Amino acid sequence: MLLLAALCALSPSIARSQSTTPWRTVRQDHLWLATFVDQPITARWAFLGDVQWRRTDGGQDPQQLLTRGSITYRVAPGFRLGAGLNYVATAPYGELPSARPLRDRQIFYIAQINQKLGGTDVMHRYRFENRWLADVLANAAGDDSLSDSRFAQRARYMLRGSRPLGGLALRKQPVIGIVQNELFVGLSRADRGVAVDQNRFSFGAGLPLSTTKRLDVLWLQQWIPVSRARASENNRTLWLVLNHTGKAR
């Protein structure tokens, strides 16, 4: 983890050393709304899915729409493996917009480890993505089409810790504190041509709504290097997540 964090911190410095043009930092405000589902199918099989609606400029303009679903298998208590599909539609946004809207279709694989450390629930999530990226092209007739896909791969690692916040409770259930960090590493030059693709650090509170539902209110700091513009996005994001964790039948 320390090595990955160092890579994340040093990536802009390495890029600066390769050119006399200094990198700049662009700060933007985002609003992300999401719903996550973890629904057991049998004692070992489960469905994981999420839909995310992401906005920029304080929620005024579109950024991304994401839909993702996977099937997981519990190999052992606290350890499961899975695979799924993801579709992401990204609009040109902010001060460093892309030339065209982007469509990202993925097949991904996940490994998730959950453990208890004292009173803290710790989760390690590893995700590997095969990605087919295509630009949205507008023609003279006003119809949109997609460019030829370019293939890329990306690895992701998320470390998450959560625990009850003192004596705080809602509906006789504890309010939990959440801290997590996720690092993205591109594995091909089609993926922005850099090693570290982005980093997301977030913290906040999980508010219980029922025995199966929880609202997470998170502050997320997203860092993205944009090599074509010799700049970095440093995005401040309010992230509201409605979680549903079903009960095994």
mmCIF file of C-alpha atoms in Angstrom:
data_model
loop_
_atom_site.group_PDB
_atom_site.id
_atom_site.type_symbol
_atom_site.label_atom_id
_atom_site.label_comp_id
_atom_site.label_asym_id
_atom_site.label_seq_id
_atom_site.Cartn_x
_atom_site.Cartn_y
_atom_site.Cartn_z
ATOM 1 C CA MET A 1 0.000 0.000 0.000
ATOM 2 C CA LEU A 2 2.800 2.438 0.827
ATOM 3 C CA LEU A 3 4.353 1.776 -2.579
ATOM 4 C CA LEU A 4 1.044 2.395 -4.352
ATOM 5 C CA ALA A 5 0.487 5.606 -2.404
ATOM 6 C CA ALA A 6 3.980 6.766 -3.320
ATOM 7 C CA LEU A 7 3.297 6.084 -6.991
ATOM 8 C CA CYS A 8 0.109 8.092 -6.747
ATOM 9 C CA ALA A 9 1.905 11.024 -5.153
ATOM 10 C CA LEU A 10 4.896 10.927 -7.488
ATOM 11 C CA SER A 11 3.098 10.516 -10.824
ATOM 12 C CA PRO A 12 2.636 14.266 -11.448
ATOM 13 C CA SER A 13 6.249 14.933 -10.398
ATOM 14 C CA ILE A 14 7.559 12.346 -12.854
ATOM 15 C CA ALA A 15 5.488 13.877 -15.625
ATOM 16 C CA ARG A 16 6.744 17.370 -14.788
ATOM 17 C CA SER A 17 10.355 16.266 -15.083
ATOM 18 C CA GLN A 18 9.719 15.198 -18.683
ATOM 19 C CA SER A 19 8.697 18.659 -19.866
ATOM 20 C CA THR A 20 9.324 22.297 -19.070
ATOM 21 C CA THR A 21 5.563 22.910 -19.040
ATOM 22 C CA PRO A 22 4.379 22.734 -15.414
ATOM 23 C CA TRP A 23 1.361 20.662 -14.428
ATOM 24 C CA ARG A 24 -1.581 22.555 -12.972
ATOM 25 C CA THR A 25 -4.355 21.466 -10.647
ATOM 26 C CA VAL A 26 -8.025 21.992 -11.450
ATOM 27 C CA ARG A 27 -10.509 21.883 -8.568
ATOM 28 C CA GLN A 28 -14.123 20.986 -9.287
ATOM 29 C CA ASP A 29 -17.246 20.239 -7.240
ATOM 30 C CA HIS A 30 -19.271 17.084 -7.950
ATOM 31 C CA LEU A 31 -22.451 15.441 -6.709
ATOM 32 C CA TRP A 32 -22.764 11.646 -6.970
ATOM 33 C CA LEU A 33 -25.996 9.757 -6.265
ATOM 34 C CA ALA A 34 -25.817 5.970 -6.092
ATOM 35 C CA THR A 35 -27.620 2.848 -5.019
ATOM 36 C CA PHE A 36 -25.821 -0.419 -4.160
ATOM 37 C CA VAL A 37 -27.430 -3.854 -3.852
ATOM 38 C CA ASP A 38 -25.937 -6.949 -2.196
ATOM 39 C CA GLN A 39 -28.581 -9.654 -2.516
ATOM 40 C CA PRO A 40 -27.904 -13.289 -1.573
ATOM 41 C CA ILE A 41 -29.308 -15.832 -4.038
ATOM 42 C CA THR A 42 -28.315 -18.962 -2.112
ATOM 43 C CA ALA A 43 -26.091 -19.590 0.898
ATOM 44 C CA ARG A 44 -22.980 -19.067 -1.287
ATOM 45 C CA TRP A 45 -24.114 -17.154 -4.391
ATOM 46 C CA ALA A 46 -25.080 -13.474 -4.405
ATOM 47 C CA PHE A 47 -25.839 -10.605 -6.782
ATOM 48 C CA LEU A 48 -23.896 -7.343 -6.441
ATOM 49 C CA GLY A 49 -25.098 -4.334 -8.415
ATOM 50 C CA ASP A 50 -25.023 -0.567 -8.449
ATOM 51 C CA VAL A 51 -26.332 2.376 -10.435
ATOM 52 C CA GLN A 52 -24.620 5.753 -10.125
ATOM 53 C CA TRP A 53 -25.711 9.148 -11.442
ATOM 54 C CA ARG A 54 -22.803 11.556 -11.312
ATOM 55 C CA ARG A 55 -23.046 15.324 -11.824
ATOM 56 C CA THR A 56 -20.469 18.115 -11.915
ATOM 57 C CA ASP A 57 -20.492 21.859 -11.239
ATOM 58 C CA GLY A 58 -22.242 21.307 -7.930
ATOM 59 C CA GLY A 59 -24.780 18.969 -9.565
ATOM 60 C CA GLN A 60 -25.802 21.256 -12.430
ATOM 61 C CA ASP A 61 -24.152 19.470 -15.363
ATOM 62 C CA PRO A 62 -23.853 15.798 -16.399
ATOM 63 C CA GLN A 63 -20.685 13.830 -15.741
ATOM 64 C CA GLN A 64 -21.335 10.060 -15.789
ATOM 65 C CA LEU A 65 -24.046 7.418 -15.693
ATOM 66 C CA LEU A 66 -22.853 4.004 -14.504
ATOM 67 C CA THR A 67 -24.664 0.653 -14.333
ATOM 68 C CA ARG A 68 -22.867 -2.432 -13.007
ATOM 69 C CA GLY A 69 -23.806 -5.958 -12.000
ATOM 70 C CA SER A 70 -21.944 -9.088 -10.945
ATOM 71 C CA ILE A 71 -22.446 -12.565 -9.518
ATOM 72 C CA THR A 72 -20.236 -13.601 -6.599
ATOM 73 C CA TYR A 73 -19.437 -16.925 -4.938
ATOM 74 C CA ARG A 74 -18.493 -17.257 -1.258
ATOM 75 C CA VAL A 75 -15.377 -19.412 -1.236
ATOM 76 C CA ALA A 76 -14.999 -19.231 2.553
ATOM 77 C CA PRO A 77 -16.345 -17.027 5.352
ATOM 78 C CA GLY A 78 -15.230 -13.470 4.584
ATOM 79 C CA PHE A 79 -13.881 -14.314 1.121
ATOM 80 C CA ARG A 80 -15.740 -14.220 -2.187
ATOM 81 C CA LEU A 81 -14.938 -14.112 -5.881
ATOM 82 C CA GLY A 82 -17.047 -12.798 -8.727
ATOM 83 C CA ALA A 83 -17.352 -11.474 -12.259
ATOM 84 C CA GLY A 84 -19.678 -9.047 -13.982
ATOM 85 C CA LEU A 85 -20.454 -6.400 -16.577
ATOM 86 C CA ASN A 86 -20.226 -2.618 -16.374
ATOM 87 C CA TYR A 87 -21.385 0.166 -18.694
ATOM 88 C CA VAL A 88 -20.293 3.777 -18.181
ATOM 89 C CA ALA A 89 -21.438 6.785 -20.228
ATOM 90 C CA THR A 90 -19.196 9.822 -19.642
ATOM 91 C CA ALA A 91 -19.949 13.341 -20.889
ATOM 92 C CA PRO A 92 -17.321 16.027 -21.541
ATOM 93 C CA TYR A 93 -17.315 17.961 -18.274
ATOM 94 C CA GLY A 94 -15.533 20.578 -16.210
ATOM 95 C CA GLU A 95 -12.444 22.638 -17.034
ATOM 96 C CA LEU A 96 -10.632 19.763 -18.795
ATOM 97 C CA PRO A 97 -13.355 18.296 -21.023
ATOM 98 C CA SER A 98 -12.696 15.438 -23.409
ATOM 99 C CA ALA A 99 -13.255 16.115 -27.100
ATOM 100 C CA ARG A 100 -16.281 13.774 -27.260
ATOM 101 C CA PRO A 101 -18.565 11.807 -24.963
ATOM 102 C CA LEU A 102 -17.131 8.404 -24.046
ATOM 103 C CA ARG A 103 -18.674 4.954 -23.670
ATOM 104 C CA ASP A 104 -16.842 2.383 -21.527
ATOM 105 C CA ARG A 105 -18.038 -1.256 -21.692
ATOM 106 C CA GLN A 106 -16.363 -3.652 -19.282
ATOM 107 C CA ILE A 107 -16.024 -7.236 -18.216
ATOM 108 C CA PHE A 108 -14.558 -7.287 -14.715
ATOM 109 C CA TYR A 109 -13.453 -9.736 -12.042
ATOM 110 C CA ILE A 110 -13.478 -9.134 -8.291
ATOM 111 C CA ALA A 111 -12.065 -10.639 -5.123
ATOM 112 C CA GLN A 112 -13.356 -9.369 -1.790
ATOM 113 C CA ILE A 113 -11.997 -10.090 1.681
ATOM 114 C CA ASN A 114 -13.840 -9.032 4.842
ATOM 115 C CA GLN A 115 -12.275 -9.267 8.290
ATOM 116 C CA LYS A 116 -12.658 -7.973 11.841
ATOM 117 C CA LEU A 117 -9.816 -6.012 13.435
ATOM 118 C CA GLY A 118 -10.865 -5.154 16.971
ATOM 119 C CA GLY A 119 -14.152 -3.306 16.634
ATOM 120 C CA THR A 120 -13.516 -2.332 13.007
ATOM 121 C CA ASP A 121 -14.893 -4.088 9.924
ATOM 122 C CA VAL A 122 -12.186 -4.080 7.248
ATOM 123 C CA MET A 123 -12.789 -4.820 3.570
ATOM 124 C CA HIS A 124 -10.200 -5.384 0.852
ATOM 125 C CA ARG A 125 -11.618 -5.329 -2.685
ATOM 126 C CA TYR A 126 -9.576 -6.152 -5.768
ATOM 127 C CA ARG A 127 -11.049 -5.520 -9.215
ATOM 128 C CA PHE A 128 -9.565 -6.184 -12.651
ATOM 129 C CA GLU A 129 -11.268 -4.605 -15.670
ATOM 130 C CA ASN A 130 -11.166 -5.429 -19.371
ATOM 131 C CA ARG A 131 -12.417 -2.251 -21.048
ATOM 132 C CA TRP A 132 -13.681 -1.390 -24.535
ATOM 133 C CA LEU A 133 -13.641 2.402 -24.914
ATOM 134 C CA ALA A 134 -15.419 4.209 -27.751
ATOM 135 C CA ASP A 135 -16.081 7.879 -28.543
ATOM 136 C CA VAL A 136 -19.580 9.089 -29.427
ATOM 137 C CA LEU A 137 -19.514 10.557 -32.950
ATOM 138 C CA ALA A 138 -22.150 12.957 -34.263
ATOM 139 C CA ASN A 139 -22.875 12.857 -38.003
ATOM 140 C CA ALA A 140 -24.514 15.357 -40.348
ATOM 141 C CA ALA A 141 -27.919 13.729 -39.902
ATOM 142 C CA GLY A 142 -27.742 14.385 -36.177
ATOM 143 C CA ASP A 143 -27.525 10.705 -35.279
ATOM 144 C CA ASP A 144 -24.894 9.489 -32.870
ATOM 145 C CA SER A 145 -22.611 6.564 -33.594
ATOM 146 C CA LEU A 146 -19.615 5.042 -31.842
ATOM 147 C CA SER A 147 -16.014 5.024 -32.995
ATOM 148 C CA ASP A 148 -14.052 1.791 -33.205
ATOM 149 C CA SER A 149 -13.377 0.460 -29.722
ATOM 150 C CA ARG A 150 -9.926 0.642 -28.192
ATOM 151 C CA PHE A 151 -9.031 -1.988 -25.626
ATOM 152 C CA ALA A 152 -7.582 -1.162 -22.215
ATOM 153 C CA GLN A 153 -7.115 -2.858 -18.877
ATOM 154 C CA ARG A 154 -7.179 -1.499 -15.371
ATOM 155 C CA ALA A 155 -6.569 -2.814 -11.848
ATOM 156 C CA ARG A 156 -8.242 -1.363 -8.759
ATOM 157 C CA TYR A 157 -7.717 -1.851 -5.030
ATOM 158 C CA MET A 158 -10.001 -0.504 -2.321
ATOM 159 C CA LEU A 159 -9.348 -0.592 1.442
ATOM 160 C CA ARG A 160 -12.361 0.254 3.594
ATOM 161 C CA GLY A 161 -12.805 0.462 7.356
ATOM 162 C CA SER A 162 -16.067 0.981 9.229
ATOM 163 C CA ARG A 163 -17.142 0.882 12.858
ATOM 164 C CA PRO A 164 -19.944 2.193 15.097
ATOM 165 C CA LEU A 165 -19.641 5.859 16.056
ATOM 166 C CA GLY A 166 -19.719 5.885 19.847
ATOM 167 C CA GLY A 167 -23.252 5.692 21.152
ATOM 168 C CA LEU A 168 -24.885 7.254 18.083
ATOM 169 C CA ALA A 169 -27.909 5.306 16.860
ATOM 170 C CA LEU A 170 -30.954 5.623 14.615
ATOM 171 C CA ARG A 171 -33.938 3.267 14.864
ATOM 172 C CA LYS A 172 -32.034 1.416 17.593
ATOM 173 C CA GLN A 173 -29.202 0.635 15.171
ATOM 174 C CA PRO A 174 -25.686 2.126 15.324
ATOM 175 C CA VAL A 175 -24.542 4.934 13.054
ATOM 176 C CA ILE A 176 -21.232 3.832 11.535
ATOM 177 C CA GLY A 177 -18.136 5.799 10.574
ATOM 178 C CA ILE A 178 -16.597 4.976 7.197
ATOM 179 C CA VAL A 179 -13.110 5.643 5.789
ATOM 180 C CA GLN A 180 -11.944 4.198 2.473
ATOM 181 C CA ASN A 181 -9.409 4.676 -0.298
ATOM 182 C CA GLU A 182 -9.379 3.229 -3.813
ATOM 183 C CA LEU A 183 -6.446 3.310 -6.217
ATOM 184 C CA PHE A 184 -6.844 2.789 -9.995
ATOM 185 C CA VAL A 185 -3.869 1.688 -12.119
ATOM 186 C CA GLY A 186 -4.093 1.637 -15.923
ATOM 187 C CA LEU A 187 -2.253 -1.261 -17.570
ATOM 188 C CA SER A 188 -2.132 -0.051 -21.180
ATOM 189 C CA ARG A 189 -1.340 3.177 -23.003
ATOM 190 C CA ALA A 190 -4.938 3.407 -24.194
ATOM 191 C CA ASP A 191 -5.812 4.218 -20.581
ATOM 192 C CA ARG A 192 -4.539 7.827 -20.470
ATOM 193 C CA GLY A 193 -0.951 6.694 -21.084
ATOM 194 C CA VAL A 194 -0.056 6.862 -17.377
ATOM 195 C CA ALA A 195 0.408 4.247 -14.666
ATOM 196 C CA VAL A 196 -1.841 5.739 -11.963
ATOM 197 C CA ASP A 197 -5.286 6.362 -13.451
ATOM 198 C CA GLN A 198 -6.931 7.959 -10.424
ATOM 199 C CA ASN A 199 -7.311 7.834 -6.647
ATOM 200 C CA ARG A 200 -10.445 8.211 -4.527
ATOM 201 C CA PHE A 201 -10.356 8.919 -0.797
ATOM 202 C CA SER A 202 -13.625 9.228 1.091
ATOM 203 C CA PHE A 203 -15.007 9.344 4.604
ATOM 204 C CA GLY A 204 -18.377 9.864 6.230
ATOM 205 C CA ALA A 205 -21.206 8.192 8.100
ATOM 206 C CA GLY A 206 -23.642 5.377 7.418
ATOM 207 C CA LEU A 207 -27.187 6.108 8.645
ATOM 208 C CA PRO A 208 -29.388 3.027 9.193
ATOM 209 C CA LEU A 209 -32.828 3.260 7.571
ATOM 210 C CA SER A 210 -33.984 -0.307 8.322
ATOM 211 C CA THR A 211 -32.501 -3.723 9.014
ATOM 212 C CA THR A 212 -31.579 -4.055 5.305
ATOM 213 C CA LYS A 213 -31.039 -0.450 4.161
ATOM 214 C CA ARG A 214 -28.492 2.250 5.002
ATOM 215 C CA LEU A 215 -27.760 5.728 3.651
ATOM 216 C CA ASP A 216 -24.059 6.564 3.419
ATOM 217 C CA VAL A 217 -23.243 10.282 3.375
ATOM 218 C CA LEU A 218 -19.641 10.582 2.194
ATOM 219 C CA TRP A 219 -17.137 13.277 1.305
ATOM 220 C CA LEU A 220 -14.965 12.041 -1.562
ATOM 221 C CA GLN A 221 -11.726 13.542 -2.836
ATOM 222 C CA GLN A 222 -11.003 12.312 -6.378
ATOM 223 C CA TRP A 223 -7.617 12.834 -8.030
ATOM 224 C CA ILE A 224 -7.245 12.216 -11.791
ATOM 225 C CA PRO A 225 -4.150 12.990 -13.900
ATOM 226 C CA VAL A 226 -5.034 14.325 -17.380
ATOM 227 C CA SER A 227 -1.795 13.924 -19.319
ATOM 228 C CA ARG A 228 -3.092 15.469 -22.577
ATOM 229 C CA ALA A 229 -3.710 18.748 -20.730
ATOM 230 C CA ARG A 230 -0.704 18.457 -18.378
ATOM 231 C CA ALA A 231 -3.069 18.920 -15.476
ATOM 232 C CA SER A 232 -4.679 17.068 -12.592
ATOM 233 C CA GLU A 233 -8.299 17.068 -11.522
ATOM 234 C CA ASN A 234 -8.788 17.408 -7.762
ATOM 235 C CA ASN A 235 -12.524 16.900 -7.422
ATOM 236 C CA ARG A 236 -14.459 17.549 -4.217
ATOM 237 C CA THR A 237 -17.499 15.299 -4.228
ATOM 238 C CA LEU A 238 -20.589 14.832 -2.081
ATOM 239 C CA TRP A 239 -21.463 11.138 -2.479
ATOM 240 C CA LEU A 240 -24.863 9.861 -1.317
ATOM 241 C CA VAL A 241 -25.224 6.073 -1.412
ATOM 242 C CA LEU A 242 -28.387 4.085 -0.673
ATOM 243 C CA ASN A 243 -27.327 0.552 0.284
ATOM 244 C CA HIS A 244 -29.529 -2.537 0.315
ATOM 245 C CA THR A 245 -28.122 -5.690 1.898
ATOM 246 C CA GLY A 246 -30.579 -8.525 1.506
ATOM 247 C CA LYS A 247 -31.011 -11.497 3.782
ATOM 248 C CA ALA A 248 -30.208 -15.037 2.661
ATOM 249 C CA ARG A 249 -33.306 -17.085 1.981
#
